[in-house]
């Protein structure tokens, strides 16, 4: 401001002197700012913390753009990078392990470069990626700020990109969860059909690392496949590819069994950091849980009290909403003390069989002409038995009996869908085993066709061809 007042009072003819006066005062103002800043942020001042010079500089209404730009230039901090070769490199800063190269990146070509540092956090890092070798290294900004970082290729500690290729039966897997764990961190990513079996992990430490693949086989989770690989600092490919195959007999590979919360672009589950990881507070979690339970309990009690005090209003409201509210029976109503007699089951109709059939009456009817009932079929009892659709119970006794459509079979089921030798029923110690004998229309348990001996359980549905029974034990 003083510069502006003095220069405005100069004669109009001395325009050159006016410009020089403004420049002189601008330089003096900038030097004054530099002199004041260390005093305010000096570590020797009691209770003060180190500050970056010029970090709080803001333009004022009375100063021109030229003076403000000079202030900003004074406030900048830089890092000088000295390289051992002229290999192309990418330089950028980040406050955590990056999952991709950021937009603000400097392409370094040559043996030395000076880059401006934008972050004022000493814990943030400056990353270098050698695009020729595919290797990376990093340093904390607090160590290299306003310093010269002499870069050494031997200090490279990570491969920037590593490709894991997963195949099933020689073809790319459709979907899977892939976990890569090196000696410092663990990263998880998902493969979807668009990835064609490939997933890229970044910043993988040199040395051994383990890859675990979780996937589904024929719609069910399969056993994870694990394999250990080694990556070296000096290698043929900057972006190496490591292949891992799941068993060829896994069939159609379905969706991964992993949690879908992490995508192929998700950040690693663990990142290298010098700061302690903040954990959750158990006491805070307990108090939050108790508070939530108290609120739920209070709302429930209020609702119960309202229902007790206003039963008619609650009933009317529920009926308007379409709820079926049972009515309380009137004790004075005339109730028939005698229950209605159950209707007798309708007689089973006769089934007309083919010309090779020897009988045309169902097994539930009895006549003088019927052959004697086998000792395998008895009346009502408490042992294992089959119950047909009409409610007739056929008790099963110890031994093996053949189920067939002939009336003289050991277990006759007279129906044209039943084979002459359809199945066997084996009773041993109260356990009943059902075995199909290669029947034409099959033997079924609970809607599933069986082809191996099957032990029956109480309540199972048993069907011979088109004739169905219920097994009771």
XYZ file of C-alpha atoms in Angstrom, residues 3 7 17-27 64 66-67:
16
model
C 4.439 1.612 -2.468
C 4.374 5.942 -6.668
C 10.797 5.510 -12.193
C 7.262 4.533 -11.083
C 7.621 1.007 -12.469
C 11.069 0.591 -10.899
C 9.711 1.860 -7.568
C 6.899 -0.680 -7.637
C 9.317 -3.513 -8.413
C 11.686 -2.510 -5.614
C 8.908 -2.403 -3.030
C 7.495 -5.750 -4.274
C 10.899 -7.399 -3.747
C -1.326 -6.237 -7.404
C 2.638 -9.327 -9.683
C 3.385 -8.962 -5.971
